[in-house]
Coordinates of C-alpha atoms and ligand atoms in Angstrom, one line a residue:
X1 CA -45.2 -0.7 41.0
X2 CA -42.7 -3.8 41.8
X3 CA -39.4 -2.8 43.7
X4 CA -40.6 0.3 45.2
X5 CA -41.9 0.6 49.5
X6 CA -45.4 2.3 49.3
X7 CA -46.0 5.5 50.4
X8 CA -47.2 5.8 53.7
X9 CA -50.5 8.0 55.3
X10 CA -48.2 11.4 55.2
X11 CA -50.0 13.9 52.5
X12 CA -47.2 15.6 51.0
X13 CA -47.5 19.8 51.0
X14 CA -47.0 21.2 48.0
X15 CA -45.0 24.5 47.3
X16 CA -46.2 26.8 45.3
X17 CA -44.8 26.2 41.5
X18 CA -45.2 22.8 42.0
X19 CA -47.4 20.6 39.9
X20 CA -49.3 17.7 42.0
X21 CA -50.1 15.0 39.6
X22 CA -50.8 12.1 41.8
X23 CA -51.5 9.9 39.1
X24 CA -48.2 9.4 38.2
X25 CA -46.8 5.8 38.6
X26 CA -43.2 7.1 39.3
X27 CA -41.6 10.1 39.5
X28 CA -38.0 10.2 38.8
X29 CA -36.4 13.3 41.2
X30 CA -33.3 15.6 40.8
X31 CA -31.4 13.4 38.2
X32 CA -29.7 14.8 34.9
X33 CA -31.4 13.7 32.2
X34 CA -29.2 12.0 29.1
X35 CA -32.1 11.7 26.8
X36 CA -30.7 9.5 24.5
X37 CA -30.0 11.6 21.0
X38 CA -26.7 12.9 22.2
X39 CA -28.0 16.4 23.5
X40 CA -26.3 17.7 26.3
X41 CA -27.4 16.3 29.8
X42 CA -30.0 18.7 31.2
X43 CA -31.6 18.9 34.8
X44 CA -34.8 17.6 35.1
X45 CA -38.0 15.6 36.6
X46 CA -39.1 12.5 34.8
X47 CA -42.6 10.9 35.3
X48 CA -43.7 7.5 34.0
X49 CA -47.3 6.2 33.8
X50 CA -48.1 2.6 32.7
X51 CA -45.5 1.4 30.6
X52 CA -44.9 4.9 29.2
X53 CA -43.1 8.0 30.3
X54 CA -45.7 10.7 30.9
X55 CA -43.4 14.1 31.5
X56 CA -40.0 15.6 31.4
X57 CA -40.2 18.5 33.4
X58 CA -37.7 21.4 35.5
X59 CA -36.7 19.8 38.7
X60 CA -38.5 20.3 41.3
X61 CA -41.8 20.2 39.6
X62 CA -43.1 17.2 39.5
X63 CA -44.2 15.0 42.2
X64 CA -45.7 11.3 42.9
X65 CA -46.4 8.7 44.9
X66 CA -43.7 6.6 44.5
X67 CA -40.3 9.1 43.7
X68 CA -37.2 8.0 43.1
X69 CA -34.1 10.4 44.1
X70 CA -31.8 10.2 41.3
X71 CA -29.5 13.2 43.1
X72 CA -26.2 12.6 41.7
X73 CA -27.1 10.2 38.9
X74 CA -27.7 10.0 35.0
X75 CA -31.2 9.5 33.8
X76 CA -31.1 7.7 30.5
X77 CA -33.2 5.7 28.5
X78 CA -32.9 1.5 28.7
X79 CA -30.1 0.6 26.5
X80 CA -30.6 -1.5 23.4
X81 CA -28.2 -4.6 22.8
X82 CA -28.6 -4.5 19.3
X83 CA -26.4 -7.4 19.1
X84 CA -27.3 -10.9 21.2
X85 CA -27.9 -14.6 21.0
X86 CA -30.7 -13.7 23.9
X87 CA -33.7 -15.3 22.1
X88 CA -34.1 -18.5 24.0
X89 CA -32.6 -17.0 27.4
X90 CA -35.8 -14.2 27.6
X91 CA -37.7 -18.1 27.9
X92 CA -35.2 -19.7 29.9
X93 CA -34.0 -16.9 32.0
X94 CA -36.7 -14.3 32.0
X95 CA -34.8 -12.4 35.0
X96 CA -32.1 -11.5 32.3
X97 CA -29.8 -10.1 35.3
X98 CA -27.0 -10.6 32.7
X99 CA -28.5 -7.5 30.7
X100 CA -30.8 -5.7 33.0
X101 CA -28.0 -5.6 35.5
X102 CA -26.1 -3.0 32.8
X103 CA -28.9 -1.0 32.4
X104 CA -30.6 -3.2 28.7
X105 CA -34.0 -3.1 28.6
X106 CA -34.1 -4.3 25.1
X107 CA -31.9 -6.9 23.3
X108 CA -32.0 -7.7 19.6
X109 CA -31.7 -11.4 18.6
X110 CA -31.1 -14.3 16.7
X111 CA -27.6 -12.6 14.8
X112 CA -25.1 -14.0 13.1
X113 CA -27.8 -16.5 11.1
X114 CA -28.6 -18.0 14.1
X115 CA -32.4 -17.8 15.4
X116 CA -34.8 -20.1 17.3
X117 CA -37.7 -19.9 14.7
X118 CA -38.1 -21.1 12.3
X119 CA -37.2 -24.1 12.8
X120 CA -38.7 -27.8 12.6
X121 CA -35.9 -30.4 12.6
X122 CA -35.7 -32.7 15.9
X123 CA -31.9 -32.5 15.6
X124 CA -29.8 -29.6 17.0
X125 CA -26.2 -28.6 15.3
X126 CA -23.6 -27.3 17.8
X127 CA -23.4 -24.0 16.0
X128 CA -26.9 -24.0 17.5
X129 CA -26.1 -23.8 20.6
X130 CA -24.6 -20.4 20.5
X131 CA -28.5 -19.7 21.6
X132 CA -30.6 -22.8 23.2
X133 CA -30.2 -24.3 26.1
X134 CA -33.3 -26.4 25.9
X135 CA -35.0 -27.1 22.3
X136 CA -38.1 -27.4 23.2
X137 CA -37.4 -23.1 22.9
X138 CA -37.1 -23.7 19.2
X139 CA -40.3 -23.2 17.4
X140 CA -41.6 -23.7 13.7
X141 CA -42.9 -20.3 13.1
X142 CA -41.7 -16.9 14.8
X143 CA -45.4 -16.8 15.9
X144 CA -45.2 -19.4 18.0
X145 CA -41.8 -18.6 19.3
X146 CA -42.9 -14.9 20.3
X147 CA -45.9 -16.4 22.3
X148 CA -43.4 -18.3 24.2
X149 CA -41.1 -15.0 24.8
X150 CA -44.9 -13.6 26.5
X151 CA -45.6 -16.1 28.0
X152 CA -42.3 -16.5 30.0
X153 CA -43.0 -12.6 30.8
X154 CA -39.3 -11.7 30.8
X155 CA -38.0 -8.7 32.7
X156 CA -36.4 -7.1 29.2
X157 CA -37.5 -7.0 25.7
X158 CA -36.9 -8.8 22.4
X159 CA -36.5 -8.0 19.1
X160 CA -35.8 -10.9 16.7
X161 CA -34.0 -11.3 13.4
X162 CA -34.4 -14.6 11.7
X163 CA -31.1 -16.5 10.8
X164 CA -30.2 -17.4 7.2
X165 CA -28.5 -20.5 8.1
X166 CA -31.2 -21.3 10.5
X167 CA -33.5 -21.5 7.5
X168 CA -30.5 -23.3 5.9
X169 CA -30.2 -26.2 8.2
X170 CA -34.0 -26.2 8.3
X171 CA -34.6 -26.6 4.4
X172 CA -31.1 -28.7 3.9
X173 CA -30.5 -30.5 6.7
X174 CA -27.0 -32.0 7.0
X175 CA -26.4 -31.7 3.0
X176 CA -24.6 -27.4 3.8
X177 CA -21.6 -27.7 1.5
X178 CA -23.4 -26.5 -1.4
X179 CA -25.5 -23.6 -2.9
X180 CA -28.7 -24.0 -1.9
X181 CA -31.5 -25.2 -4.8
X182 CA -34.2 -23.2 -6.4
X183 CA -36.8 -25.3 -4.1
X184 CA -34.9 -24.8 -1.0
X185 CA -34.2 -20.9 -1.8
X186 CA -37.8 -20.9 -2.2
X187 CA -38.7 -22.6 1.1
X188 CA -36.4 -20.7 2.9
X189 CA -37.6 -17.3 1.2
X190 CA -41.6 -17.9 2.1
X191 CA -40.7 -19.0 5.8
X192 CA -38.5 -15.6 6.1
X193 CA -42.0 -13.8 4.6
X194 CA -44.0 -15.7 6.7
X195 CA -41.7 -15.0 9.5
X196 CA -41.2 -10.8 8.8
X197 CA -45.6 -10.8 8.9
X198 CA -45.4 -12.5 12.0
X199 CA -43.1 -9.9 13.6
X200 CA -39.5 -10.5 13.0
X201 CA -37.7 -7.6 12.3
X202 CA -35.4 -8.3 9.9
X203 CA -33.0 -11.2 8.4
X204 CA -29.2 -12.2 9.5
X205 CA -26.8 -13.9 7.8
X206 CA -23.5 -15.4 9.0
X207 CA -21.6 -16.5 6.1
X208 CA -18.0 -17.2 8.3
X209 CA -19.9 -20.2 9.4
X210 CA -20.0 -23.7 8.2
X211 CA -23.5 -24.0 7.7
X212 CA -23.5 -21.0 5.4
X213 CA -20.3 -21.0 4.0
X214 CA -21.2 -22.0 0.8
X215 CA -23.9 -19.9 0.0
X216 CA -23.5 -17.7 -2.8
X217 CA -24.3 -13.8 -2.9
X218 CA -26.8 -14.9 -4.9
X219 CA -28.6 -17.4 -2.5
X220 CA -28.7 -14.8 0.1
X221 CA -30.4 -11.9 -2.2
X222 CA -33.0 -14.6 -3.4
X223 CA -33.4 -15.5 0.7
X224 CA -33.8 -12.2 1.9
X225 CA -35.9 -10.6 -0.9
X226 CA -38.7 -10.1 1.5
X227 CA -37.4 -7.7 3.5
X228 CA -37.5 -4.9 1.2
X229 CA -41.0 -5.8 1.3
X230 CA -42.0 -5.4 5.1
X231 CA -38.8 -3.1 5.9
X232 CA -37.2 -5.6 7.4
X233 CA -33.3 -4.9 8.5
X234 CA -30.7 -7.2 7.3
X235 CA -27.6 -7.8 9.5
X236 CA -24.1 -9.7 8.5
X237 CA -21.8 -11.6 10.1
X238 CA -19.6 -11.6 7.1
X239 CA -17.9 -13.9 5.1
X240 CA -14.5 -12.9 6.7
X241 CA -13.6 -10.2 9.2
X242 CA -9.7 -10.6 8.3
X243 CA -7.7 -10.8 4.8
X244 CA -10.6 -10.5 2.8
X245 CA -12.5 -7.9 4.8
X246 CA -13.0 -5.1 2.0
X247 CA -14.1 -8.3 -0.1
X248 CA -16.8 -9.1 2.5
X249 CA -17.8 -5.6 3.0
X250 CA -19.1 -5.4 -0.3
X251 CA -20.6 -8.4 -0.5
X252 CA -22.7 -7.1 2.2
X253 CA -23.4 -3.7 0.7
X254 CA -24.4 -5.6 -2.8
X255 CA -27.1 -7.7 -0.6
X256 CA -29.1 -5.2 1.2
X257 CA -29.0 -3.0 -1.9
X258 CA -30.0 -6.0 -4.1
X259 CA -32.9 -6.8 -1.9
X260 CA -33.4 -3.3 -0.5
X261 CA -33.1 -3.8 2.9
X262 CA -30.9 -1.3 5.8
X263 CA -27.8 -3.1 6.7
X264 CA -26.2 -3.4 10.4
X265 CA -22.3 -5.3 9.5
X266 CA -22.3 -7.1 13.0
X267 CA -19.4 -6.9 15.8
X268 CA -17.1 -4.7 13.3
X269 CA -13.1 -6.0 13.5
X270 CA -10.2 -6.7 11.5
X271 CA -9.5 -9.6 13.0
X272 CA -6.0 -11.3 14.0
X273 CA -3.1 -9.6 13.9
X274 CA -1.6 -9.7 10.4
X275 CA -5.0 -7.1 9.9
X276 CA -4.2 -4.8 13.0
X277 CA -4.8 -1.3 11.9
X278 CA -6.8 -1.9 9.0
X279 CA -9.3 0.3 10.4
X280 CA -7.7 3.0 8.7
X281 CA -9.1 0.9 5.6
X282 CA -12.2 -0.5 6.5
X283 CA -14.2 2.7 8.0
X284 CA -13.4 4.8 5.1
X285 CA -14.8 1.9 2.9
X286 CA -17.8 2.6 5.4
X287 CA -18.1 6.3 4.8
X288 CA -17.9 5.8 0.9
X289 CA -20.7 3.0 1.1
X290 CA -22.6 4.8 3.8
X291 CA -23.1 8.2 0.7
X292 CA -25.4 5.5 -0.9
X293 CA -27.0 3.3 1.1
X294 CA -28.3 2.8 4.6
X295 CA -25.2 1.1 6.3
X296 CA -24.5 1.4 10.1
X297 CA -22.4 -1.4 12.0
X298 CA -22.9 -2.3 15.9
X299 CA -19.0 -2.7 17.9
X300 CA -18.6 -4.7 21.5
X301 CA -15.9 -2.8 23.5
X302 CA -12.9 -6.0 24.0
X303 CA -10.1 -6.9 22.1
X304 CA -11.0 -10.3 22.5
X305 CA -14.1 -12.3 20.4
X306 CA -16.0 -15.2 21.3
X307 CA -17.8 -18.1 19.3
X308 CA -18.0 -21.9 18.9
X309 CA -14.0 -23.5 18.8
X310 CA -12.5 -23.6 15.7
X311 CA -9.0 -24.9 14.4
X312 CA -8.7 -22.5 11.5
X313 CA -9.0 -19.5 14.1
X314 CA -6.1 -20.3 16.6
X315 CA -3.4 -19.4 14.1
X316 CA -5.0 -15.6 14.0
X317 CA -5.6 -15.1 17.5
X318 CA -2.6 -14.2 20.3
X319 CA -4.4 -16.9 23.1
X320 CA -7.6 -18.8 23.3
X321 CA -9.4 -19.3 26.3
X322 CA -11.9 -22.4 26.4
X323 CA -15.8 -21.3 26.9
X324 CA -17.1 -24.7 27.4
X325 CA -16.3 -28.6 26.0
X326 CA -19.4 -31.3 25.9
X327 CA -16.6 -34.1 25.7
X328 CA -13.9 -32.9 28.4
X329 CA -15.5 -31.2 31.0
X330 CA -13.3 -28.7 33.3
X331 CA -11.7 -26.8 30.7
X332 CA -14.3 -23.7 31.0
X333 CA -11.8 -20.9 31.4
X334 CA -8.7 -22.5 30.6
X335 CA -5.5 -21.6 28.1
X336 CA -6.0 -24.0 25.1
X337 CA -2.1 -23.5 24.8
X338 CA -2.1 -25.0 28.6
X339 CA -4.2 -27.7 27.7
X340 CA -2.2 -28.8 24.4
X341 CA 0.9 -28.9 26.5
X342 CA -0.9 -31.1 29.0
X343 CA -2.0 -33.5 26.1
X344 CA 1.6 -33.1 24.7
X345 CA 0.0 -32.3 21.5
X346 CA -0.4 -29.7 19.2
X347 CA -2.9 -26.4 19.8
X348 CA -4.5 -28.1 17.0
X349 CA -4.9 -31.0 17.8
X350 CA -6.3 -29.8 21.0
X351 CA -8.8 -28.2 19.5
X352 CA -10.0 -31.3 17.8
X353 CA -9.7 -33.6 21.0
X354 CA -12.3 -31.6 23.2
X355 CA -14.6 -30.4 20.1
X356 CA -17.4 -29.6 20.0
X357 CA -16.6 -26.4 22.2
X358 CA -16.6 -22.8 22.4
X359 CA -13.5 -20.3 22.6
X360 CA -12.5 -16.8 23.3
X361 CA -10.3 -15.6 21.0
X362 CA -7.9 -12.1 21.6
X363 CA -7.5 -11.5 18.0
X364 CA -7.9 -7.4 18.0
X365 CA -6.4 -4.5 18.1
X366 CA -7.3 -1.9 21.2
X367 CA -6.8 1.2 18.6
X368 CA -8.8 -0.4 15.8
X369 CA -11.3 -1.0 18.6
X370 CA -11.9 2.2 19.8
X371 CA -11.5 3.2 16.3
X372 CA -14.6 1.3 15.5
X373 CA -16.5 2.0 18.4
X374 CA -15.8 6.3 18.0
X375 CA -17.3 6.0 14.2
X376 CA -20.3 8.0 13.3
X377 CA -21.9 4.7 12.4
X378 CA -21.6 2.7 14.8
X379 CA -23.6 1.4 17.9
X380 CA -23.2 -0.9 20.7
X381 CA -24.0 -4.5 21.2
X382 CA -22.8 -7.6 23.5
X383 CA -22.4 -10.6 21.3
X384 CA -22.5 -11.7 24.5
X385 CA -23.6 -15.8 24.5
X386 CA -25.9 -16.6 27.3
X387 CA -25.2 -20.1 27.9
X388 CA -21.7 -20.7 27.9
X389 CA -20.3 -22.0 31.4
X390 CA -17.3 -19.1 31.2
X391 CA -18.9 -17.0 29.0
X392 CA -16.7 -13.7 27.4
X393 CA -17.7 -11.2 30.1
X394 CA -19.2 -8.8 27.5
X395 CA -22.5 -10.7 28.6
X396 CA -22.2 -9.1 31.8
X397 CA -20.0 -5.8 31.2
X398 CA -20.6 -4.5 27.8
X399 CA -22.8 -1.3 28.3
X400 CA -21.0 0.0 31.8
X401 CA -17.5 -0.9 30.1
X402 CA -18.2 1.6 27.3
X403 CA -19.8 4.3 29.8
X404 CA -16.9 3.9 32.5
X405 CA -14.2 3.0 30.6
X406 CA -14.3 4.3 26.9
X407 CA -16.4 7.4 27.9
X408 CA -15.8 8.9 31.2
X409 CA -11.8 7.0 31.9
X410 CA -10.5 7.5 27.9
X411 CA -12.5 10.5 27.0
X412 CA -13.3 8.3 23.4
X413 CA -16.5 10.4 22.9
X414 CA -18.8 12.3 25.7
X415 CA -21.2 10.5 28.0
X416 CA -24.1 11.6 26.0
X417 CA -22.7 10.5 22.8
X418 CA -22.2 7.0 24.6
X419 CA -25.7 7.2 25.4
X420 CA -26.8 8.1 21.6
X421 CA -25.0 5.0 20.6
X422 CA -26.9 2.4 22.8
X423 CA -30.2 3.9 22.5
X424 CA -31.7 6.3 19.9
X425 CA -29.4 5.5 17.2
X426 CA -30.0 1.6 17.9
X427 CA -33.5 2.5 17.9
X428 CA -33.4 4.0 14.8
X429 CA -31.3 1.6 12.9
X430 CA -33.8 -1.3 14.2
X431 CA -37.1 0.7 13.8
X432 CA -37.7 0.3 17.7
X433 CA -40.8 2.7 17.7
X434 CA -41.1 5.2 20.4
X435 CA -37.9 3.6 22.2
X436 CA -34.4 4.9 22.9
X437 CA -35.5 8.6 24.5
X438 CA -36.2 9.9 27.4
X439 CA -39.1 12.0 25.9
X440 CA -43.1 11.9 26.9
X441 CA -45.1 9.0 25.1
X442 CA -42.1 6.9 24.7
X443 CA -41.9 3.6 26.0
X444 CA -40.8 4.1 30.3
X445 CA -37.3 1.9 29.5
X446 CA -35.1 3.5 31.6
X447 CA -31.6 3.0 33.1
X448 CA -30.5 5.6 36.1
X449 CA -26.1 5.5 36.7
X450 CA -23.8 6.8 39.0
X451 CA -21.1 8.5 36.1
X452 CA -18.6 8.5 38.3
X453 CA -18.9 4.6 39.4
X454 CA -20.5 3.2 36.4
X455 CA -18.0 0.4 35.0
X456 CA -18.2 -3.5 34.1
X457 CA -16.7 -5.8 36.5
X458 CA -16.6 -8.9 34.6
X459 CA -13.0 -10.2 33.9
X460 CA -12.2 -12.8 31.4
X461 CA -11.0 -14.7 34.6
X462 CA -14.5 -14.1 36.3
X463 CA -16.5 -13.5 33.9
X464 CA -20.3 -13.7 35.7
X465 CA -20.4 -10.1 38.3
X466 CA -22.8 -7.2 37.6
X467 CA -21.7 -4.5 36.8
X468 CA -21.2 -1.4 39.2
X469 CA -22.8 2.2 39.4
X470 CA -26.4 0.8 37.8
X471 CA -28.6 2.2 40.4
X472 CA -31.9 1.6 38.8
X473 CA -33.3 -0.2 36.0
X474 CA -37.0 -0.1 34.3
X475 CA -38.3 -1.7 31.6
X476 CA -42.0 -0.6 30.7
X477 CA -42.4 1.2 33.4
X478 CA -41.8 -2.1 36.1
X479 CA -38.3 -2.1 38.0
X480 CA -36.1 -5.1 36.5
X481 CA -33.0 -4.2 38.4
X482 CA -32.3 -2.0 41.7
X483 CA -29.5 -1.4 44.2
X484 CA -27.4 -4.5 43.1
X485 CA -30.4 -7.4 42.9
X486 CA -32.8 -7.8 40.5
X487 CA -36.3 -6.1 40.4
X488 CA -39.6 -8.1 40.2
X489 CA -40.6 -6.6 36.4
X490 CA -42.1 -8.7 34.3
X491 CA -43.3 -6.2 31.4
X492 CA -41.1 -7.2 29.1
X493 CA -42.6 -8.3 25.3
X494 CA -41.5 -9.7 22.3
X495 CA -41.5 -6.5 19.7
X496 CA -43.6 -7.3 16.6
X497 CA -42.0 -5.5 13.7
X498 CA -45.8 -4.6 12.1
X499 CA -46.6 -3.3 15.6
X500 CA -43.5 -0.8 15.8
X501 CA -44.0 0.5 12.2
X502 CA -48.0 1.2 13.1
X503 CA -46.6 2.9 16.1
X504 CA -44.0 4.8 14.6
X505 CA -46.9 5.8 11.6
X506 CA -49.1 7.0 14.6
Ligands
ZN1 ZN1 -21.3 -13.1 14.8

């Protein structure tokens, strides 16, 4: 396999007790096994064969060609970022050293109504940028797009969602300050259907943006009605994450139940600082929602957010940094409130001097934060955006932030129960067939950690450093990231949603 020195002439003697079973790919030695559903970390061998792991046995007792000594180290399965804008960087960046370097072997995309299929129009919005880098990457059907994602052979995983104001701008063009028609609903509704056949998983919406805005509850049910259909997942960016949160929350509930569809609220926050503490509101509104329906909600581990620059968000947040400008280049990194004192103008007017641009906004509350991210519901995902020149540095420091940090540093929950919440319970929520455990027959995505280095190194000041303490990193059985530098794996696949349920039937 890629990565690993082949083993020389030397035939290895074999103690008594000890199974030789040579035709195992890789054998994973002497590491503690976190298999992923929150069970306490247990000794043991792991073998992989093909893309798949082929044993979990004592240590000791299993033995192959290639081994690697995990002595000291945490084996768990390949975490799942069940929250990105990754769809066009698994074609532009098929290395995906931003994710494989914490240990992701799988990243959800196309969240927060923003996907790169389907999608026909010659002309890109800004909010569109939050994923491409080059258009050619956006494709009229998800067919086409997932052939691209194969054929760029990219060291992780994707699973894809398809955006509600992707379909939006596709059926409506410019004309987004309005409900959408009966035609357009309809066009919008047989491209999501012809999309969730094709092998998306699922629909997002992101109704705190412009281009969705006006959409009505209704428009989104008569959208998304084929998911109930195919099982398809819907995930929300919702209408508002601040004053009008419990508002929002239902709104979402009313949708998936309305169409029948699981529901993931995205990057859950009560956001700026006249909603601080309003956990205390929110997650109980969770629990009672939770008793009837399927509601879980994924959390990224900063007190700071990150999206396209907006005016109506610097009164809520305490400072915004600048991600990137297209008219006033230079600014990637900077205070906005340094910047409107250079101008000699208002924050405001800033803003509207360098637009279009994207910001980082510290708008949260550590408590509610940890509050979130401790919640029987929740999981863990980036939000990380791939493209921007200073991006937030959960791209590169999400996973190892919540191992190093919230687990092991501030004790928030137990290293396995980190674990659980990047990779069975993600699996789960997503239907990710036979991914997210450690466990014979399931898919060889594996991330092996030092627990007492493991942490995130990215700053908001330097945000592009890989993490520390990710010793090894394998994604269908190939090596996408080792000792510090990435692997050469390329086994990485676009994951068809008809595929998963045939394989989770089997
Ligand atoms: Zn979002």
């Amino acid at each position: 396999p890629p990565g690993l020195p082949r083993q020389t002439g030397e035939v290895k003697r074999v103690s008594p007790g000890v199974i030789q079973m040579p035709n195992y790919d890789i054998v994973i030695r002497n590491g503690k096994v976190a298999d992923g559903t929150g069970k306490k970390m247990f000794a043991a061998d792991v073998a992989l064969k093909g893309d798949r792991i082929a044993a979990v046995e004592a240590p000791g007792t299993l033995r192959g060609d290639n081994e690697i000594d995990a002595a000291g180290k945490v084996v768990a399965p390949g975490f799942i970022d069940v929250h990105t804008h990754d769809d066009t960087a698994l074609i532009d960046n098929p290395g995906m050293a931003m994710k494989a370097s914490q240990g992701v072997t799988t990243v959800v995309c196309g969240n927060c109504g923003v996907s790169a299929a389907p999608y026909v129009r010659p002309d890109v919005g800004h909010w569109m940028s939050l994923i491409i880098k080059k258009k050619e990457n956006l494709s009229s059907s998800f067919a086409a797009f997932a052939d691209k994602v194969d054929a760029a052979r990219p060291a992780i995983n994707g699973a894809f969602l398809i955006g509600h104001g992707t379909l939006r701008i596709n059926s409506m063009g410019d004309d987004l300050n309005r409900v959408a028609t009966g035609a357009e609903i309809k066009q919008m509704r047989e491209l999501l259907d012809q999309s969730l056949e094709q092998g998306a998983i699922g629909m997002s919406s992101g109704l705190f943006y412009a281009v969705s805005s006006h959409a009505s509850t209704d428009e989104v049910v008569e959208v998304a009605t084929p998911l109930g259909k195919w099982g398809g997942v819907y995930t929300a960016h919702m209408r508002d994450e601040g004053d009008h949160i419990l508002k929002a929350m239902d709104e979402t509930f009313e949708i998936g139940r309305r169409v029948g569809a699981e529901i993931i609220v995205s990057h859950h926050k009560c956001s700026g600082r006249s909603n601080f503490g309003r956990m205390k509101e929110t997650l109980p509104h969770f629990n009672e929602a939770m008793k009837k329906q399927q509601i879980a909600f994924d959390v990224y581990p900063y007190v700071a957010g990150s999206t396209i620059l907006r005016s109506d968000m610097l009164e809520r947040a305490d400072k915004v940094l600048i991600t990137w400008s297209d008219k006033v280049p230079g600014l990637s990194g900077r205070d906005l409130k340094e910047i409107a004192d250079e101008m000699g103008c208002s924050m405001k007017e800033a803003a509207d001097r360098i637009q279009p641009a994207g910001a980082i906004y510290f708008m949260m509350d550590e408590k509610d934060v940890q509050a979130a991210m401790a919640h029987p519901g929740a999981m863990i995902g980036s939000d990380g955006i791939p493209f921007d020149a200073h991006p937030h540095p959960r791209l590169w420091g999400t996973f190892p932030r919540v191992l190093g940090h919230y687990s092991r540093d501030l004790k928030l929950f137990p290293l396995e129960d980190a674990v659980r919440r990047m990779t069975s319970y993600s699996a789960q929520r997503f239907h990710l067939a036979k991914r997210g455990e450690v466990k014979p027959g399931f898919y060889a995505d594996i991330c092996i950690f030092d627990p007492a280095t493991v942490i995130d190194t990215a700053t908001f000041e330097k945000p592009i450093s890989p993490a520390k303490g990710i010793d090894t990193v394998l994604c269908n059985g190939a090596i996408v990231w080792r000792d510090g530098k990435q692997g050469d794996g390329k086994a990485g696949r676009a994951l068809k949603r008809q595929e998963m349920q045939a394989e989770a039937r089997a």
